[in-house]
Coordinates of C-alpha atoms and ligand atoms in Angstrom, one line a residue:
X13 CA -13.1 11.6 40.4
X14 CA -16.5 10.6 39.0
X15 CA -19.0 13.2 38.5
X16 CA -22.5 12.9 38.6
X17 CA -22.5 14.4 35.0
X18 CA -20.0 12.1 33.6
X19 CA -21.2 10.2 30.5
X20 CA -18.0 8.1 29.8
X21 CA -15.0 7.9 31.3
X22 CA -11.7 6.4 30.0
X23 CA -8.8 5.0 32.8
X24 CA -5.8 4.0 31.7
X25 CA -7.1 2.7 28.3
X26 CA -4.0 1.0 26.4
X27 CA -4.1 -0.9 23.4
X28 CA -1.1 -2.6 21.8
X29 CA -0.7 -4.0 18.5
X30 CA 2.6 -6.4 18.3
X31 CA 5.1 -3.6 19.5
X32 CA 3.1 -0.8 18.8
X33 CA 1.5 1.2 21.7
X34 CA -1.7 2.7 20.0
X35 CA -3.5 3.8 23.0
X36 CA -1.0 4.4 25.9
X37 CA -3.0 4.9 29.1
X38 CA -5.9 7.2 28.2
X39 CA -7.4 8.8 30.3
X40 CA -10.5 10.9 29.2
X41 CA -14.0 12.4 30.4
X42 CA -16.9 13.4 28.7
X43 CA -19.6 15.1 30.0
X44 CA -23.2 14.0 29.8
X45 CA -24.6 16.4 26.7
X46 CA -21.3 17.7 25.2
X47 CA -20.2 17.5 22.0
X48 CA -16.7 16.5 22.2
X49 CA -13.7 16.6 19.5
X50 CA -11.3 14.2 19.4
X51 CA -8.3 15.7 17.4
X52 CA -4.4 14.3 16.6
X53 CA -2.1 13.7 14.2
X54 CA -2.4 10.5 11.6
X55 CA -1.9 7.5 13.9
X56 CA -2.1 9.2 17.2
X57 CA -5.0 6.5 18.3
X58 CA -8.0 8.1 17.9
X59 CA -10.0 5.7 15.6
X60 CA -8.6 2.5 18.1
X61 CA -9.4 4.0 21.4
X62 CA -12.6 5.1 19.8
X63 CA -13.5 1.3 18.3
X64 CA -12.6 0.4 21.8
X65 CA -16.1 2.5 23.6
X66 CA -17.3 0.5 20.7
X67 CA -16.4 -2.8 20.7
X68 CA -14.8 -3.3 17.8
X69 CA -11.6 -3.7 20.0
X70 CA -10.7 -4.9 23.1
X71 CA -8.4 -2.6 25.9
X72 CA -5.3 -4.7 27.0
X73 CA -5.5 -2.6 30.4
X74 CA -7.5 -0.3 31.6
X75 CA -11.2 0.5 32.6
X76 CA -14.4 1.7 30.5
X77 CA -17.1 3.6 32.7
X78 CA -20.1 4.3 32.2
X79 CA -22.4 6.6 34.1
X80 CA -20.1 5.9 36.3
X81 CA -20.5 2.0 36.3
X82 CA -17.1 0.3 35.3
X83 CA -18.6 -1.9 32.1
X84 CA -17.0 -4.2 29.6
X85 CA -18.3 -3.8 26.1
X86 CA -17.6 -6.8 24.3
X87 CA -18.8 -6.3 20.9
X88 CA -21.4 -3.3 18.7
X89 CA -24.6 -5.1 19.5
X90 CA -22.9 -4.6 23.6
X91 CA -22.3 -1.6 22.6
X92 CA -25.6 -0.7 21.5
X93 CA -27.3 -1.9 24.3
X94 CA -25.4 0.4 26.0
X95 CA -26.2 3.3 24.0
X96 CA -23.7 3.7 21.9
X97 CA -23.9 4.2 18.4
X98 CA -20.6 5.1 15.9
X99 CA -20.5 6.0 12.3
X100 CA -17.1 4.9 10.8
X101 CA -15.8 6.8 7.8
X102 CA -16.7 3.6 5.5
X103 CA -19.8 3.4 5.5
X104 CA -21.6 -0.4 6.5
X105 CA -24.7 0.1 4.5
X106 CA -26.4 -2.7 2.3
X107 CA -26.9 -0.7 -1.1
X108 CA -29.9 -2.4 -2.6
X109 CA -32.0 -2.2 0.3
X110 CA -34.2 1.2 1.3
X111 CA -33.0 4.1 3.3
X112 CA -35.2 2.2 6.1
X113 CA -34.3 -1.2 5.5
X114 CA -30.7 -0.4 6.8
X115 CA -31.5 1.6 9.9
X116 CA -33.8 -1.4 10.9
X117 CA -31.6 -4.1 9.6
X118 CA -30.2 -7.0 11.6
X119 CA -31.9 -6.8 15.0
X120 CA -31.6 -9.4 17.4
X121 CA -35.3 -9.6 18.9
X122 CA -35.2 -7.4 22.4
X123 CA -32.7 -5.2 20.8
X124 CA -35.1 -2.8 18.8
X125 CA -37.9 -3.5 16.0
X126 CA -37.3 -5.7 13.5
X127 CA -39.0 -4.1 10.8
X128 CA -40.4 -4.4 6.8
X129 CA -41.7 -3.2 3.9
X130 CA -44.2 0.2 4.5
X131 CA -43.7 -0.4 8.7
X132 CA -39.9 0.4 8.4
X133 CA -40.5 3.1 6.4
X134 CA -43.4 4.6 8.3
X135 CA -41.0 4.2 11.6
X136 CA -37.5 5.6 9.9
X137 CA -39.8 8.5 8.8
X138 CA -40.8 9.1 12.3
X139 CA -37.1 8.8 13.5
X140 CA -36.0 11.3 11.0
X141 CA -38.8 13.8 11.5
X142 CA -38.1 13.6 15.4
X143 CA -34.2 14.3 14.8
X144 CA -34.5 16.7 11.9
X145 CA -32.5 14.0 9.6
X146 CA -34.4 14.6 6.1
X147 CA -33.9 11.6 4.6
X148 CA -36.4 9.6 1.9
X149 CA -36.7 6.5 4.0
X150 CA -38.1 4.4 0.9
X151 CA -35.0 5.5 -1.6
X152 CA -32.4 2.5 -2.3
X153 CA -29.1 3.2 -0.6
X154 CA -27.4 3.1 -4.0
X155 CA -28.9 6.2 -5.4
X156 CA -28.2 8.2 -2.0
X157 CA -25.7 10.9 -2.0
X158 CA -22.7 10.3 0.6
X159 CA -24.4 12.9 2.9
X160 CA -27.6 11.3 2.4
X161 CA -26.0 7.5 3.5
X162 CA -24.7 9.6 6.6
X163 CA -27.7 10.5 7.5
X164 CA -29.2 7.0 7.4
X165 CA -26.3 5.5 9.2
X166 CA -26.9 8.0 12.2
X167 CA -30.5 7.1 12.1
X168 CA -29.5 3.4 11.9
X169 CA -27.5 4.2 15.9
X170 CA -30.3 6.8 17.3
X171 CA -32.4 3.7 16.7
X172 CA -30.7 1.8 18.7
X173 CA -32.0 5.2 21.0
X174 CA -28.1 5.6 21.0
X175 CA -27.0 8.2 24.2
X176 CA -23.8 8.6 22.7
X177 CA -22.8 8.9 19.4
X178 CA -19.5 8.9 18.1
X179 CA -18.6 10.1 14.8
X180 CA -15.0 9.3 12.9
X181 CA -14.5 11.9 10.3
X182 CA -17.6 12.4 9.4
X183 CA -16.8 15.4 7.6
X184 CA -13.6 13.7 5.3
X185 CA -16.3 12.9 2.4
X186 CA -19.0 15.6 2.5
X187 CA -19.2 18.7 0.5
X188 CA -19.3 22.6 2.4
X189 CA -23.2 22.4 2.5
X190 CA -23.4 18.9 3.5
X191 CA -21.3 19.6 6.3
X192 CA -22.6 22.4 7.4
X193 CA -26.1 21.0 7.8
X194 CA -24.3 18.1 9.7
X195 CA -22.5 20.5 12.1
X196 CA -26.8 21.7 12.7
X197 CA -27.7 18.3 12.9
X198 CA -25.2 17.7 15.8
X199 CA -25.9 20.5 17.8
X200 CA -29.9 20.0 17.4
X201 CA -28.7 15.9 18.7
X202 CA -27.3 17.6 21.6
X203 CA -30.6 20.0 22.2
X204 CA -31.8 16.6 22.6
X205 CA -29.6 15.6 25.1
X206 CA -27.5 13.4 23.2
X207 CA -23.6 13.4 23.9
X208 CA -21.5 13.4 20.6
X209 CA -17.9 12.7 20.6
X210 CA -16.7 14.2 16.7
X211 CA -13.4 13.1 15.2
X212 CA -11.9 15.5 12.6
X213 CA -8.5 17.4 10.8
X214 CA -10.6 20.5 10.2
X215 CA -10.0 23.2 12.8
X216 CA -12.9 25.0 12.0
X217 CA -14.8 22.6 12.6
X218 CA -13.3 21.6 16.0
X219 CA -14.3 25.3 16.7
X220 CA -17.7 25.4 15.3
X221 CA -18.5 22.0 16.4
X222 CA -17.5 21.4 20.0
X223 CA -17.9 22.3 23.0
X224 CA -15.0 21.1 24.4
X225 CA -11.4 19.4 22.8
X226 CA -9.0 16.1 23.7
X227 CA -5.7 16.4 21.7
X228 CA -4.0 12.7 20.8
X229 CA -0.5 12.3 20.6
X230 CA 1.2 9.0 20.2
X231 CA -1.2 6.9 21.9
X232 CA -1.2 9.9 24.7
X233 CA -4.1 12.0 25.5
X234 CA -2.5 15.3 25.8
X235 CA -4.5 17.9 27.0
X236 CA -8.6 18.7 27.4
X237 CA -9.5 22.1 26.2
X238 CA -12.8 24.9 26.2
X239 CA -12.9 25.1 22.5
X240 CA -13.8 29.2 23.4
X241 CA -10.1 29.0 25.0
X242 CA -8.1 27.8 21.8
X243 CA -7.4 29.5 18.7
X244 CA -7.2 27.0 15.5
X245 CA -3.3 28.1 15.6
X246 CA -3.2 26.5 19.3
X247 CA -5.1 23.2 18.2
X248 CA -2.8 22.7 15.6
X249 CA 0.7 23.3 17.5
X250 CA -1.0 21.2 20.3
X251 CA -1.5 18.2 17.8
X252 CA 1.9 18.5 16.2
X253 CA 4.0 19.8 18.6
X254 CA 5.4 22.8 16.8
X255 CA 4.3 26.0 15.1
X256 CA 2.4 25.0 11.8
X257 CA 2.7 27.6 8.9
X258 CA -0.8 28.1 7.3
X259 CA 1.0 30.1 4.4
X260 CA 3.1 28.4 1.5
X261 CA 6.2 30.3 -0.1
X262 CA 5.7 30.0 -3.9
X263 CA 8.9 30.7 -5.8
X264 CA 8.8 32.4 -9.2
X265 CA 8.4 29.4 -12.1
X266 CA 8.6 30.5 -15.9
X267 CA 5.5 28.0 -17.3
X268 CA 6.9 26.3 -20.2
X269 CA 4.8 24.8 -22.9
X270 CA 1.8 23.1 -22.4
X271 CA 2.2 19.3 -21.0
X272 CA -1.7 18.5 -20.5
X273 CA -4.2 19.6 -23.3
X274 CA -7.6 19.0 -22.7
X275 CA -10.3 20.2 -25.4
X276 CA -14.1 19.8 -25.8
X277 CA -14.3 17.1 -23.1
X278 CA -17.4 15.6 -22.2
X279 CA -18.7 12.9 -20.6
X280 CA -20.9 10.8 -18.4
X281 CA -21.7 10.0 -15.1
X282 CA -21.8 6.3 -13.9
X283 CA -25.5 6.3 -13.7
X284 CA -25.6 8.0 -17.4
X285 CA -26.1 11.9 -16.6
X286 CA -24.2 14.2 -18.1
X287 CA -21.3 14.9 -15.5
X288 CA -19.0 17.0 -17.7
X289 CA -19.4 19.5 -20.8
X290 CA -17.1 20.6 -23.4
X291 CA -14.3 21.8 -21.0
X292 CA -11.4 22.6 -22.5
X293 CA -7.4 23.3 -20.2
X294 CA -4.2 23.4 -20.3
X295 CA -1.9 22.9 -18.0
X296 CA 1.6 24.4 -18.8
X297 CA 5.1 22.9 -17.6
X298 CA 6.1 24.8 -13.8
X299 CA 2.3 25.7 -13.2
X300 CA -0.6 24.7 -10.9
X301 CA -4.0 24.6 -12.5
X302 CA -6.9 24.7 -9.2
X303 CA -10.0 23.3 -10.1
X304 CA -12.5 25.0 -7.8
X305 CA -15.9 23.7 -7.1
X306 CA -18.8 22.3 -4.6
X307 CA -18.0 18.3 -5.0
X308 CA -20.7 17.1 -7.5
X309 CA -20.3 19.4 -10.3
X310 CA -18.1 17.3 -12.7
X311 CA -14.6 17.4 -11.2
X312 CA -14.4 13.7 -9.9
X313 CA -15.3 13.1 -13.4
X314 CA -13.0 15.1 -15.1
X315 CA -10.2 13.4 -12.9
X316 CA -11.5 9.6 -14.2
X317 CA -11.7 10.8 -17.4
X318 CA -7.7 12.3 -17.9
X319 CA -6.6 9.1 -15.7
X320 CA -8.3 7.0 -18.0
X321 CA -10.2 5.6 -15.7
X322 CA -12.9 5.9 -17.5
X323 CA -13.8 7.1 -21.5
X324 CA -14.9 10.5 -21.9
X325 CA -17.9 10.9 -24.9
X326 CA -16.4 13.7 -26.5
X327 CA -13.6 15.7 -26.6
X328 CA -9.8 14.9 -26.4
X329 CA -6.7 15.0 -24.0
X330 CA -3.2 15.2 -24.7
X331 CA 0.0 14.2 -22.6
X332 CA 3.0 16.2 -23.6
X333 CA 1.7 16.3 -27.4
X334 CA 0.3 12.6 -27.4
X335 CA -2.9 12.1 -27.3
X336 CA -4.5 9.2 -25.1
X337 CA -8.7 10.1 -25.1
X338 CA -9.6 6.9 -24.9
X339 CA -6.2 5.1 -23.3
X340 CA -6.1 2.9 -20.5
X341 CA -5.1 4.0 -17.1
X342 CA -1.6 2.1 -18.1
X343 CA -1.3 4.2 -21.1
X344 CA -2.0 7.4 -19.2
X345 CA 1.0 6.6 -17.1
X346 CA 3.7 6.0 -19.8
X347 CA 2.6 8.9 -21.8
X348 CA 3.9 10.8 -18.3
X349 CA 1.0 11.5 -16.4
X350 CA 0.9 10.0 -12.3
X351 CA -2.7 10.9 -10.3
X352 CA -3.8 10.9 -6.7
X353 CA -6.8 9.3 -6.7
X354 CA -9.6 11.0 -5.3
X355 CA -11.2 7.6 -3.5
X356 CA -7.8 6.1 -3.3
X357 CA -8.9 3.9 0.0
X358 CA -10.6 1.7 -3.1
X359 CA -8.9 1.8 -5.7
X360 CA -5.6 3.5 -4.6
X361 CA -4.1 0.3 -2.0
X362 CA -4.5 -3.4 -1.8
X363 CA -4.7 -3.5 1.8
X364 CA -3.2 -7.1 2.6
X365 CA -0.2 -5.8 0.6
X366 CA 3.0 -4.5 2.6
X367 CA 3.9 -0.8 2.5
X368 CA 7.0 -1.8 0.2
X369 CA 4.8 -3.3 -2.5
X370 CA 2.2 -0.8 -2.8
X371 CA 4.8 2.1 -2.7
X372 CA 5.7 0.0 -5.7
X373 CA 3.3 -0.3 -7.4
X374 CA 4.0 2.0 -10.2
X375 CA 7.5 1.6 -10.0
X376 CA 8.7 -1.7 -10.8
X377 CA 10.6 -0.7 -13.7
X378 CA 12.7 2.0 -12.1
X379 CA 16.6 1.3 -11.8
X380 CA 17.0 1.9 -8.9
X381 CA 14.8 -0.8 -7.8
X382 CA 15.2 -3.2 -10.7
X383 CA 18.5 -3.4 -11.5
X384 CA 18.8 -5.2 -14.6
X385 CA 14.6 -5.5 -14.6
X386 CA 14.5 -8.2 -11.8
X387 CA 13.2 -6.2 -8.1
X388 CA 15.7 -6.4 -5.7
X389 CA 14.5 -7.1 -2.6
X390 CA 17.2 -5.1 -0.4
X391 CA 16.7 -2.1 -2.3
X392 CA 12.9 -2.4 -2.7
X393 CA 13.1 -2.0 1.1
X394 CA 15.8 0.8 1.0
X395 CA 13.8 2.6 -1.4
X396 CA 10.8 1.6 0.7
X397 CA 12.0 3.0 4.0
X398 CA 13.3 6.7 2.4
X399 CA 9.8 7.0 1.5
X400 CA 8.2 6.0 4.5
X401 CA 11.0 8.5 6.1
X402 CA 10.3 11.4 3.6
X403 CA 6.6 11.3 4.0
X404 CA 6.3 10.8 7.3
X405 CA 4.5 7.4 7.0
X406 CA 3.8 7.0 11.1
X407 CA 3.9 3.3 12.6
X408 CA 5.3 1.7 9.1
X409 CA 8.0 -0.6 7.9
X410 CA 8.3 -1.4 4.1
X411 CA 6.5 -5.0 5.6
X412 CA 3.8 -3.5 7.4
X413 CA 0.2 -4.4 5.6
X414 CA -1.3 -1.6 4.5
X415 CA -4.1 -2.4 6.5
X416 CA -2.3 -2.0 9.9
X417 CA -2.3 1.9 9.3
X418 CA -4.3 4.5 10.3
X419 CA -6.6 6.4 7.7
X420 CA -4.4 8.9 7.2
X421 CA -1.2 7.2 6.6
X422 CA -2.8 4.9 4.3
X423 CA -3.4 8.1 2.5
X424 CA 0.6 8.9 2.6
X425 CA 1.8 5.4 1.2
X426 CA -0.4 6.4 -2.4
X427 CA 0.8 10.2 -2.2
X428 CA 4.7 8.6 -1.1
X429 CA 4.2 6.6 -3.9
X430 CA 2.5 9.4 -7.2
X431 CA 4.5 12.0 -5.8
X432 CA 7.7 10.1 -5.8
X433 CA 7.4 9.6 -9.5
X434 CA 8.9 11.9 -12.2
X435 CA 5.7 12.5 -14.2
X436 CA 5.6 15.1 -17.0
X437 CA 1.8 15.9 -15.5
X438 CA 0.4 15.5 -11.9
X439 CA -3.2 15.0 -11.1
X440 CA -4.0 15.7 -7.5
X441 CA -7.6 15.1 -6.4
X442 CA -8.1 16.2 -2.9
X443 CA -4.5 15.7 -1.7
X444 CA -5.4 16.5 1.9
X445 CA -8.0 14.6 2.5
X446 CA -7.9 12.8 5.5
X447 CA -4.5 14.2 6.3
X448 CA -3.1 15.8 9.9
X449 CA -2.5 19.7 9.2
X450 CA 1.3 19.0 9.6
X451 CA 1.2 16.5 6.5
X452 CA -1.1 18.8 4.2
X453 CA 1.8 21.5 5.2
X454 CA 4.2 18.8 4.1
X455 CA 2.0 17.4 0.9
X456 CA 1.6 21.2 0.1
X457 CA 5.2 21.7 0.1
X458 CA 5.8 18.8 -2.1
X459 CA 3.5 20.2 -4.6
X460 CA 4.9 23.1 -4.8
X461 CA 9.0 21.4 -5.4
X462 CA 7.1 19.6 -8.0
X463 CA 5.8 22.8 -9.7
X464 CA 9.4 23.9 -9.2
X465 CA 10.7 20.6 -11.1
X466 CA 8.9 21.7 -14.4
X467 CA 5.7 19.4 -13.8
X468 CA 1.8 20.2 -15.0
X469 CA -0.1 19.9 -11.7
X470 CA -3.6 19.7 -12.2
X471 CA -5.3 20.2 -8.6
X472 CA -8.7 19.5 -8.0
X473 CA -9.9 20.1 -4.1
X474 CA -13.2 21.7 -2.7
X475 CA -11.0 22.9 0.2
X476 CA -11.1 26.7 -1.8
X477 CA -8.0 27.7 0.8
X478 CA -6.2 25.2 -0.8
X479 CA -6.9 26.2 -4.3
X480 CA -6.1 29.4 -3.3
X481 CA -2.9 29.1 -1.7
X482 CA -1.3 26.7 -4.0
X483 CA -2.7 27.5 -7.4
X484 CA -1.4 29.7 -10.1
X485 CA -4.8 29.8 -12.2
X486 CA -8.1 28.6 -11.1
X487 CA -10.8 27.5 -12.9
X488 CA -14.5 27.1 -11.3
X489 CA -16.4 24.5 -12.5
X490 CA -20.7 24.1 -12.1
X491 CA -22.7 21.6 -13.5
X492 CA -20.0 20.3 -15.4
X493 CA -19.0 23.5 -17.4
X494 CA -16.0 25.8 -16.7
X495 CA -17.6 28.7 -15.7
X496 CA -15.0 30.9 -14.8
X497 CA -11.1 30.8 -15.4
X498 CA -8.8 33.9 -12.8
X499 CA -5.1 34.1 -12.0
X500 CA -5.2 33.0 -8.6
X501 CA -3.1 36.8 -7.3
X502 CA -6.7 38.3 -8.4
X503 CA -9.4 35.2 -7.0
X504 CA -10.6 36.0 -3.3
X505 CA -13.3 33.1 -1.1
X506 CA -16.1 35.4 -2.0
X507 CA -15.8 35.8 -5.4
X508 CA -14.9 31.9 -6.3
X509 CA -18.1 31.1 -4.3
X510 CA -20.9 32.8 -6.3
X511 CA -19.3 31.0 -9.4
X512 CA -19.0 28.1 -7.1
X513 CA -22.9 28.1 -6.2
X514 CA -23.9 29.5 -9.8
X515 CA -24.6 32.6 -9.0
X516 CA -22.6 34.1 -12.1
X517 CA -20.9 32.5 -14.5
X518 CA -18.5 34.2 -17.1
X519 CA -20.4 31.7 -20.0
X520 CA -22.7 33.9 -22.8
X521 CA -25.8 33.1 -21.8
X522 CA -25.1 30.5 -18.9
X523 CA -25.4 33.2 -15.9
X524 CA -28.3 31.9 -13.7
Ligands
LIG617 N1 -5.4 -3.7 13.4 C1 -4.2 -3.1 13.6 N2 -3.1 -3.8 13.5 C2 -1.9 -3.2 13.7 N3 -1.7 -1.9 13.9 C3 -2.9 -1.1 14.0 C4 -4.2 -1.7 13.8 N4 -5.1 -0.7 13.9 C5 -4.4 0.4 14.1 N5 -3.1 0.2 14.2 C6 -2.0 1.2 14.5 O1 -2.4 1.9 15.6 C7 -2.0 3.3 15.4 C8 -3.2 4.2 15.7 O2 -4.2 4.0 14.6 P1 -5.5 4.8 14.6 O3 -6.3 4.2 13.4 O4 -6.2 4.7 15.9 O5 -5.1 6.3 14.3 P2 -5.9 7.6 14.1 O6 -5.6 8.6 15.2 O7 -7.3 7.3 13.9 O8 -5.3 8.2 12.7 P3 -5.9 8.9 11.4 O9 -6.1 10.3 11.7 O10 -4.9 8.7 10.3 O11 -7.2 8.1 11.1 C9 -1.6 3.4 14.0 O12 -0.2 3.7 14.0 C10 -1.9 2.1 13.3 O13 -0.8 1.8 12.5
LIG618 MG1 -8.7 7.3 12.2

């Protein structure tokens, strides 16, 4: 039943990959002017059946309406032409040219100005004044914050005078603020009249963002909801399928002595700022140490620093007593340490590699799948598939490529693979990221067994709830200082955040 009001319109939608249903008969409505969330668990289909109104991908069955009108949309420009736009989670964006460069680049002529030099950048001005999307349209891409490149990929589809936008996790990579002004900038689109369809793990934001809610489940489109109607308890038992436990049980752990030292450490950013100063930590056997703080202030750089990703200028670190400052990452690793990388979609998987070898990857000495130093193939897999069992690793066999999964399971095979480890130290840089709220219940957990287990987990997330609820002691850091050090029993939302913003600081003479 079309109604006059219907924007697009999904029948029967099904998309198969080998034996894999992704999209299993879809049916789904949005309204002309709504902003609609698509939710589900990692895998459930939502990135494929979106690339699908895209098209990025093409429907094995079913039909694609318009307005009404059945279409076929054979490829982005079609898509554009259509008016629709979509901003993927990886961004497409040339670096060295200007903020206006990209929205304007790569126009076929009748599809929009081709634009250059001062022209594009009087016109992307114009754009971003009309939609409220501050942006410097003459800046390179390079020097733009993640928020910032956001921005200019939206204003790259609105001109394309995009009708419907659709957004896939636009939230994963941007910090409180920035996604707070997003979450204005999509309900000022919609003043407009646009129609936003917002993919996203974050239940708050389902309920702040949307009007209405689809839930995905296995390829299925379960059920269309009033966001007013739902509680974030309901979304999340309607994506899973079961009661989900917001709350972690922490058992009683005796620290033991300290197993990651960290004194006077300072370093830079990549562009030669000053991204971390003089912090000293330590992180004691059977504890959780939270590092709490608006992305930006120094923690991604702290992270690089004790992986040895990267060579602090000052300062040293310690492993269990050994000390590895300036140590490779390989070095890290023997002296006991394992990490979750923060970006680990870049550097954390090679994505034409099968599940099996990059679960591997920092395992290939272990026993039990080397015998005697040479891999075995039959237990590689073995070992492979417990993990892929264990974590939940949806859709995979040890020879699936890595590329063949979903965003969030791509983010399992690293965790599968660092948590699976028996380090002496842990560093976990936004765990969740990207994860269903059954597998952050489920990485949470494992956190926790490892704290049990006598490891030093170092955990550094802006998601303060999760700092809160796993962490034993937090520490705050702003502009790349420790400002502020609490057991976590007396650390509340409110109080982290004034550290967290720099309202106070606990420094002599750093309080702003
Ligand atoms: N090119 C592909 N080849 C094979 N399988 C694929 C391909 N693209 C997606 N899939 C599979 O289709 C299923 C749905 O993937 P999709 O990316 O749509 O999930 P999603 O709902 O967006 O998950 P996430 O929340 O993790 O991003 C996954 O199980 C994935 O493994
Ligand atoms: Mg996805």
């Amino acid at each position: 039943m079309t109604t006059t009001s219907s924007l697009l319109e999904l029948r029967g939608i099904t998309k198969r990959f080998g034996q894999l249903v992704a999209d299993d008969h879809v049916d789904l409505q949005v309204t002309e002017g709504e902003i609609h969330a698509l939710v589900g668990e990692n895998g459930a289909g939502k990135t494929t059946l979106m690339n699908m109104v895209f098209g990025l991908v093409h429907p094995d069955e079913g039909e694609i309406l318009l307005r009404g009108a059945p279409v076929t949309i054979r490829s982005p420009l079609a898509a554009a032409r259509h008016g629709i736009g979509m901003v993927h989670q990886h961004f497409k964006l040339v670096p060295s040219l200007s903020a206006a460069e990209n929205i304007f680049l790569g126009r076929e002529p009748g599809s929009g100005p081709m634009l250059h030099g001062p022209q594009a950048i009087r016109q992307a001005a114009e754009l971003a004044e009309r939609y409220g999307l501050t942006i410097d349209p003459a800046a390179r891409v390079r020097f733009l914050s993640v928020g910032q490149q956001q921005r200019v990929e939206i204003l790259k589809a609105l001109s394309y005078d995009a009708q419907l936008l659709i957004l896939d996790e636009p939230t994963a990579v941007l910090t409180p603020q920035e996604t707070e002004e997003l979450i204005q900038v999509v309900h000022e689109l919609r003043t407009r009249g646009k129609t936003v369809i917002f993919i996203t793990h974050k239940l708050n934001e389902v309920r702040a963002v949307a009007d209405r809610f689809s839930v995905m489940r296995d390829g299925k489109r379960i059920a269309t909801v009033e966001t007013g109607e739902a509680t974030e308890a309901d979304i999340a038992r309607m994506m899973v399928g079961r009661e989900v436990l917001f709350r972690v049980t922490k058992p009683d752990v005796v620290p033991g002595r300290t197993l990651l030292e960290v004194t006077g450490l300072s370093g830079l950013r990549v562009d030669g700022t000053e991204a971390v100063r003089n912090v000293s930590l330590g992180v004691c056997a059977g504890e959780i140490v939270g590092v709490a703080g608006v992305e930006g202030n120094g923690q991604s750089e702290l992270a690089e620093f004790i992986c040895g990703l990267r060579p602090p200028t000052a300062g040293r670190i310690a492993i269990d007593g050994r000390e590895v400052t300036r140590a490779n990452v390989v070095e890290h690793r023997r002296a006991g340490l394992a990490f979750v990388a923060e970006d680990r979609m870049d550097r954390g998987v090679s994505g034409a590699m099968s599940v099996s070898e990059n679960l591997a990857g920092t395992h290939y000495s272990d026993p039990g799948i080397a015998p005697h130093g040479i891999v075995s193939p039959g237990r590689l897999r073995r070992w492979a598939r417990g993990l892929i069992r264990r974590f939940d690793i949806r859709n995979a066999t040890p020879a699936t490529p890595v590329q063949a999964l979903s965003g969030g399971n791509i983010q399992k095979v690293v965790l599968a693979r660092e948590l699976s480890t028996e380090p002496k130290v842990l560093l976990a840089a936004q765990p969740s990221r990207g994860l269903d709220v059954g597998a952050t219940e489920s990485v949470h957990r494992t956190l926790i067994e490892q704290r049990s287990q006598g490891r030093a987990i170092l955990l550094i997330s802006s998601e303060l709830s999760e700092v809160l609820s796993l962490s034993d002691r937090i520490l705050v850091m702003y502009g790349g200082r420790v400002v502020h050090e609490t057991p976590a029993s007396a650390a509340t939302d409110e109080g982290l955040g004034l550290y967290m913003m720099g309202l106070r600081s606990d420094e002599a003479g750093e309080a702003a």
